[in-house]
């Protein structure tokens, strides 16, 4: 989408645990600690911006942030520890890692939609418009919505 884009990276510790009953009787807890290094590409679709003028000034309303991709770097991400419970009868590390990776995507999406990301997007567009010679006094507003993930790597 035509936009002002930026990428940000996050490193995070993702704990995952699951409880189940062995033979339907004995509680067993499995745990995994995943260290993730993730990158998100976010942007504002400038083609959806709207403007209004009043008293010699202009108000520009920017659409919400769109997340175009989230990727987990497999070279920098790893399972720090894994405990499959009594007799190693819990879920496999690989299955648990998939659960941890889905939690990484949720946390990155949440951060991409945070107020600080919206403020950074607004600031970037303000800087772009200030570099253009214009007779108008601009005011900005940014839609607080956050677009769904468009692509998942």
PDB file of C-alpha atoms in Angstrom, residues 7-132:
ATOM      1  CA  UNK A   7      10.196  -1.326  10.675  1.00  0.00           C
ATOM      2  CA  UNK A   8      10.898  -2.045  14.279  1.00  0.00           C
ATOM      3  CA  UNK A   9      12.441  -5.008  16.004  1.00  0.00           C
ATOM      4  CA  UNK A  10      11.665  -6.493  19.365  1.00  0.00           C
ATOM      5  CA  UNK A  11      13.399  -9.031  21.517  1.00  0.00           C
ATOM      6  CA  UNK A  12      11.248 -10.754  24.074  1.00  0.00           C
ATOM      7  CA  UNK A  13      11.095 -13.672  26.450  1.00  0.00           C
ATOM      8  CA  UNK A  14       7.976 -15.760  25.889  1.00  0.00           C
ATOM      9  CA  UNK A  15       7.016 -18.246  28.597  1.00  0.00           C
ATOM     10  CA  UNK A  16       4.550 -20.958  27.592  1.00  0.00           C
ATOM     11  CA  UNK A  17       3.056 -23.562  29.882  1.00  0.00           C
ATOM     12  CA  UNK A  18       0.390 -26.183  29.597  1.00  0.00           C
ATOM     13  CA  UNK A  19      -1.228 -28.462  32.132  1.00  0.00           C
ATOM     14  CA  UNK A  20      -2.832 -31.778  31.362  1.00  0.00           C
ATOM     15  CA  UNK A  21      -3.669 -34.976  33.215  1.00  0.00           C
ATOM     16  CA  UNK A  22      -1.649 -38.126  32.756  1.00  0.00           C
ATOM     17  CA  UNK A  23      -4.051 -41.045  32.278  1.00  0.00           C
ATOM     18  CA  UNK A  24      -6.795 -38.601  33.199  1.00  0.00           C
ATOM     19  CA  UNK A  25      -5.668 -38.639  36.845  1.00  0.00           C
ATOM     20  CA  UNK A  26      -2.260 -37.093  37.519  1.00  0.00           C
ATOM     21  CA  UNK A  27      -1.666 -33.407  36.753  1.00  0.00           C
ATOM     22  CA  UNK A  28       1.406 -32.783  34.602  1.00  0.00           C
ATOM     23  CA  UNK A  29       2.749 -29.325  33.767  1.00  0.00           C
ATOM     24  CA  UNK A  30       4.937 -28.707  30.715  1.00  0.00           C
ATOM     25  CA  UNK A  31       6.853 -25.464  30.235  1.00  0.00           C
ATOM     26  CA  UNK A  32       8.930 -23.753  27.572  1.00  0.00           C
ATOM     27  CA  UNK A  33      10.881 -20.507  27.628  1.00  0.00           C
ATOM     28  CA  UNK A  34      11.368 -19.019  24.157  1.00  0.00           C
ATOM     29  CA  UNK A  35      13.668 -16.106  23.332  1.00  0.00           C
ATOM     30  CA  UNK A  36      12.318 -14.338  20.257  1.00  0.00           C
ATOM     31  CA  UNK A  37      13.744 -11.708  17.938  1.00  0.00           C
ATOM     32  CA  UNK A  38      10.929 -10.332  15.752  1.00  0.00           C
ATOM     33  CA  UNK A  39      10.532  -7.567  13.191  1.00  0.00           C
ATOM     34  CA  UNK A  40       7.323  -5.812  12.172  1.00  0.00           C
ATOM     35  CA  UNK A  41       6.802  -3.567   9.172  1.00  0.00           C
ATOM     36  CA  UNK A  42       4.127  -0.938   9.809  1.00  0.00           C
ATOM     37  CA  UNK A  43       2.858   1.971   7.787  1.00  0.00           C
ATOM     38  CA  UNK A  44       0.165   4.538   7.236  1.00  0.00           C
ATOM     39  CA  UNK A  45      -1.712   4.405   3.936  1.00  0.00           C
ATOM     40  CA  UNK A  46      -1.417   8.033   2.877  1.00  0.00           C
ATOM     41  CA  UNK A  47      -3.879   7.529   0.021  1.00  0.00           C
ATOM     42  CA  UNK A  48      -6.603   7.220   2.682  1.00  0.00           C
ATOM     43  CA  UNK A  49      -5.745  10.500   4.424  1.00  0.00           C
ATOM     44  CA  UNK A  50      -8.441  13.148   4.436  1.00  0.00           C
ATOM     45  CA  UNK A  51      -8.219  16.913   4.760  1.00  0.00           C
ATOM     46  CA  UNK A  52     -10.500  19.731   5.759  1.00  0.00           C
ATOM     47  CA  UNK A  53      -9.877  23.479   5.790  1.00  0.00           C
ATOM     48  CA  UNK A  54     -11.155  26.098   8.169  1.00  0.00           C
ATOM     49  CA  UNK A  55     -10.070  29.673   8.954  1.00  0.00           C
ATOM     50  CA  UNK A  56      -6.973  29.489   6.749  1.00  0.00           C
ATOM     51  CA  UNK A  57      -5.728  26.294   8.384  1.00  0.00           C
ATOM     52  CA  UNK A  58      -5.997  22.670   7.417  1.00  0.00           C
ATOM     53  CA  UNK A  59      -6.670  19.518   9.392  1.00  0.00           C
ATOM     54  CA  UNK A  60      -5.228  16.305   8.039  1.00  0.00           C
ATOM     55  CA  UNK A  61      -6.705  13.069   9.341  1.00  0.00           C
ATOM     56  CA  UNK A  62      -4.440  10.099   8.854  1.00  0.00           C
ATOM     57  CA  UNK A  63      -5.825   6.555   8.697  1.00  0.00           C
ATOM     58  CA  UNK A  64      -4.878   3.945  11.273  1.00  0.00           C
ATOM     59  CA  UNK A  65      -1.645   2.011  11.193  1.00  0.00           C
ATOM     60  CA  UNK A  66      -1.399  -1.058   8.958  1.00  0.00           C
ATOM     61  CA  UNK A  67       0.913  -3.947   9.784  1.00  0.00           C
ATOM     62  CA  UNK A  68       2.286  -5.351   6.533  1.00  0.00           C
ATOM     63  CA  UNK A  69       4.418  -8.139   7.984  1.00  0.00           C
ATOM     64  CA  UNK A  70       5.716  -9.734  11.144  1.00  0.00           C
ATOM     65  CA  UNK A  71       8.670 -12.059  10.963  1.00  0.00           C
ATOM     66  CA  UNK A  72      10.582 -14.013  13.573  1.00  0.00           C
ATOM     67  CA  UNK A  73      14.308 -14.286  12.916  1.00  0.00           C
ATOM     68  CA  UNK A  74      15.082 -18.023  13.236  1.00  0.00           C
ATOM     69  CA  UNK A  75      18.812 -17.350  13.594  1.00  0.00           C
ATOM     70  CA  UNK A  76      18.393 -15.080  16.620  1.00  0.00           C
ATOM     71  CA  UNK A  77      15.371 -16.823  18.214  1.00  0.00           C
ATOM     72  CA  UNK A  78      15.697 -20.017  20.227  1.00  0.00           C
ATOM     73  CA  UNK A  79      14.242 -22.250  22.923  1.00  0.00           C
ATOM     74  CA  UNK A  80      16.043 -21.321  26.128  1.00  0.00           C
ATOM     75  CA  UNK A  81      14.584 -24.124  28.208  1.00  0.00           C
ATOM     76  CA  UNK A  82      11.970 -26.832  27.861  1.00  0.00           C
ATOM     77  CA  UNK A  83      10.418 -29.121  30.440  1.00  0.00           C
ATOM     78  CA  UNK A  84       7.986 -31.688  29.087  1.00  0.00           C
ATOM     79  CA  UNK A  85       6.844 -32.719  32.538  1.00  0.00           C
ATOM     80  CA  UNK A  86       6.894 -36.122  34.209  1.00  0.00           C
ATOM     81  CA  UNK A  87       8.544 -38.778  32.016  1.00  0.00           C
ATOM     82  CA  UNK A  88       8.713 -36.218  29.177  1.00  0.00           C
ATOM     83  CA  UNK A  89       5.082 -36.923  28.307  1.00  0.00           C
ATOM     84  CA  UNK A  90       4.169 -33.297  27.590  1.00  0.00           C
ATOM     85  CA  UNK A  91       3.903 -31.698  24.169  1.00  0.00           C
ATOM     86  CA  UNK A  92       6.957 -31.804  21.920  1.00  0.00           C
ATOM     87  CA  UNK A  93       9.318 -28.834  22.011  1.00  0.00           C
ATOM     88  CA  UNK A  94       8.502 -28.157  18.350  1.00  0.00           C
ATOM     89  CA  UNK A  95       4.747 -28.016  19.057  1.00  0.00           C
ATOM     90  CA  UNK A  96       5.324 -25.824  22.088  1.00  0.00           C
ATOM     91  CA  UNK A  97       7.598 -23.550  20.051  1.00  0.00           C
ATOM     92  CA  UNK A  98       4.772 -23.010  17.536  1.00  0.00           C
ATOM     93  CA  UNK A  99       2.537 -21.888  20.404  1.00  0.00           C
ATOM     94  CA  UNK A 100       5.274 -19.517  21.622  1.00  0.00           C
ATOM     95  CA  UNK A 101       5.682 -18.080  18.114  1.00  0.00           C
ATOM     96  CA  UNK A 102       1.959 -17.340  17.895  1.00  0.00           C
ATOM     97  CA  UNK A 103       2.280 -15.438  21.198  1.00  0.00           C
ATOM     98  CA  UNK A 104       5.204 -13.492  19.683  1.00  0.00           C
ATOM     99  CA  UNK A 105       2.976 -12.435  16.771  1.00  0.00           C
ATOM    100  CA  UNK A 106       0.256 -11.285  19.200  1.00  0.00           C
ATOM    101  CA  UNK A 107       2.701  -9.222  21.275  1.00  0.00           C
ATOM    102  CA  UNK A 108       4.350  -7.647  18.222  1.00  0.00           C
ATOM    103  CA  UNK A 109       0.942  -6.759  16.762  1.00  0.00           C
ATOM    104  CA  UNK A 110      -0.026  -5.184  20.083  1.00  0.00           C
ATOM    105  CA  UNK A 111       3.169  -3.117  20.153  1.00  0.00           C
ATOM    106  CA  UNK A 112       2.724  -2.086  16.509  1.00  0.00           C
ATOM    107  CA  UNK A 113      -0.720  -0.751  17.418  1.00  0.00           C
ATOM    108  CA  UNK A 114       0.465   1.063  20.537  1.00  0.00           C
ATOM    109  CA  UNK A 115       0.142   4.787  21.108  1.00  0.00           C
ATOM    110  CA  UNK A 116       3.894   5.271  20.681  1.00  0.00           C
ATOM    111  CA  UNK A 117       3.759   3.734  17.190  1.00  0.00           C
ATOM    112  CA  UNK A 118       0.824   5.971  16.235  1.00  0.00           C
ATOM    113  CA  UNK A 119       2.682   9.035  17.540  1.00  0.00           C
ATOM    114  CA  UNK A 120       5.820   8.067  15.600  1.00  0.00           C
ATOM    115  CA  UNK A 121       3.772   7.670  12.407  1.00  0.00           C
ATOM    116  CA  UNK A 122       2.137  11.049  12.916  1.00  0.00           C
ATOM    117  CA  UNK A 123       5.485  12.710  13.627  1.00  0.00           C
ATOM    118  CA  UNK A 124       7.008  11.228  10.460  1.00  0.00           C
ATOM    119  CA  UNK A 125       4.167  12.539   8.294  1.00  0.00           C
ATOM    120  CA  UNK A 126       4.339  15.958   9.986  1.00  0.00           C
ATOM    121  CA  UNK A 127       8.051  16.113   9.145  1.00  0.00           C
ATOM    122  CA  UNK A 128       7.332  15.208   5.519  1.00  0.00           C
ATOM    123  CA  UNK A 129       4.698  17.943   5.222  1.00  0.00           C
ATOM    124  CA  UNK A 130       6.883  20.529   6.941  1.00  0.00           C
ATOM    125  CA  UNK A 131       9.539  19.948   4.291  1.00  0.00           C
ATOM    126  CA  UNK A 132       7.038  21.084   1.626  1.00  0.00           C
TER     127      UNK A 132
END
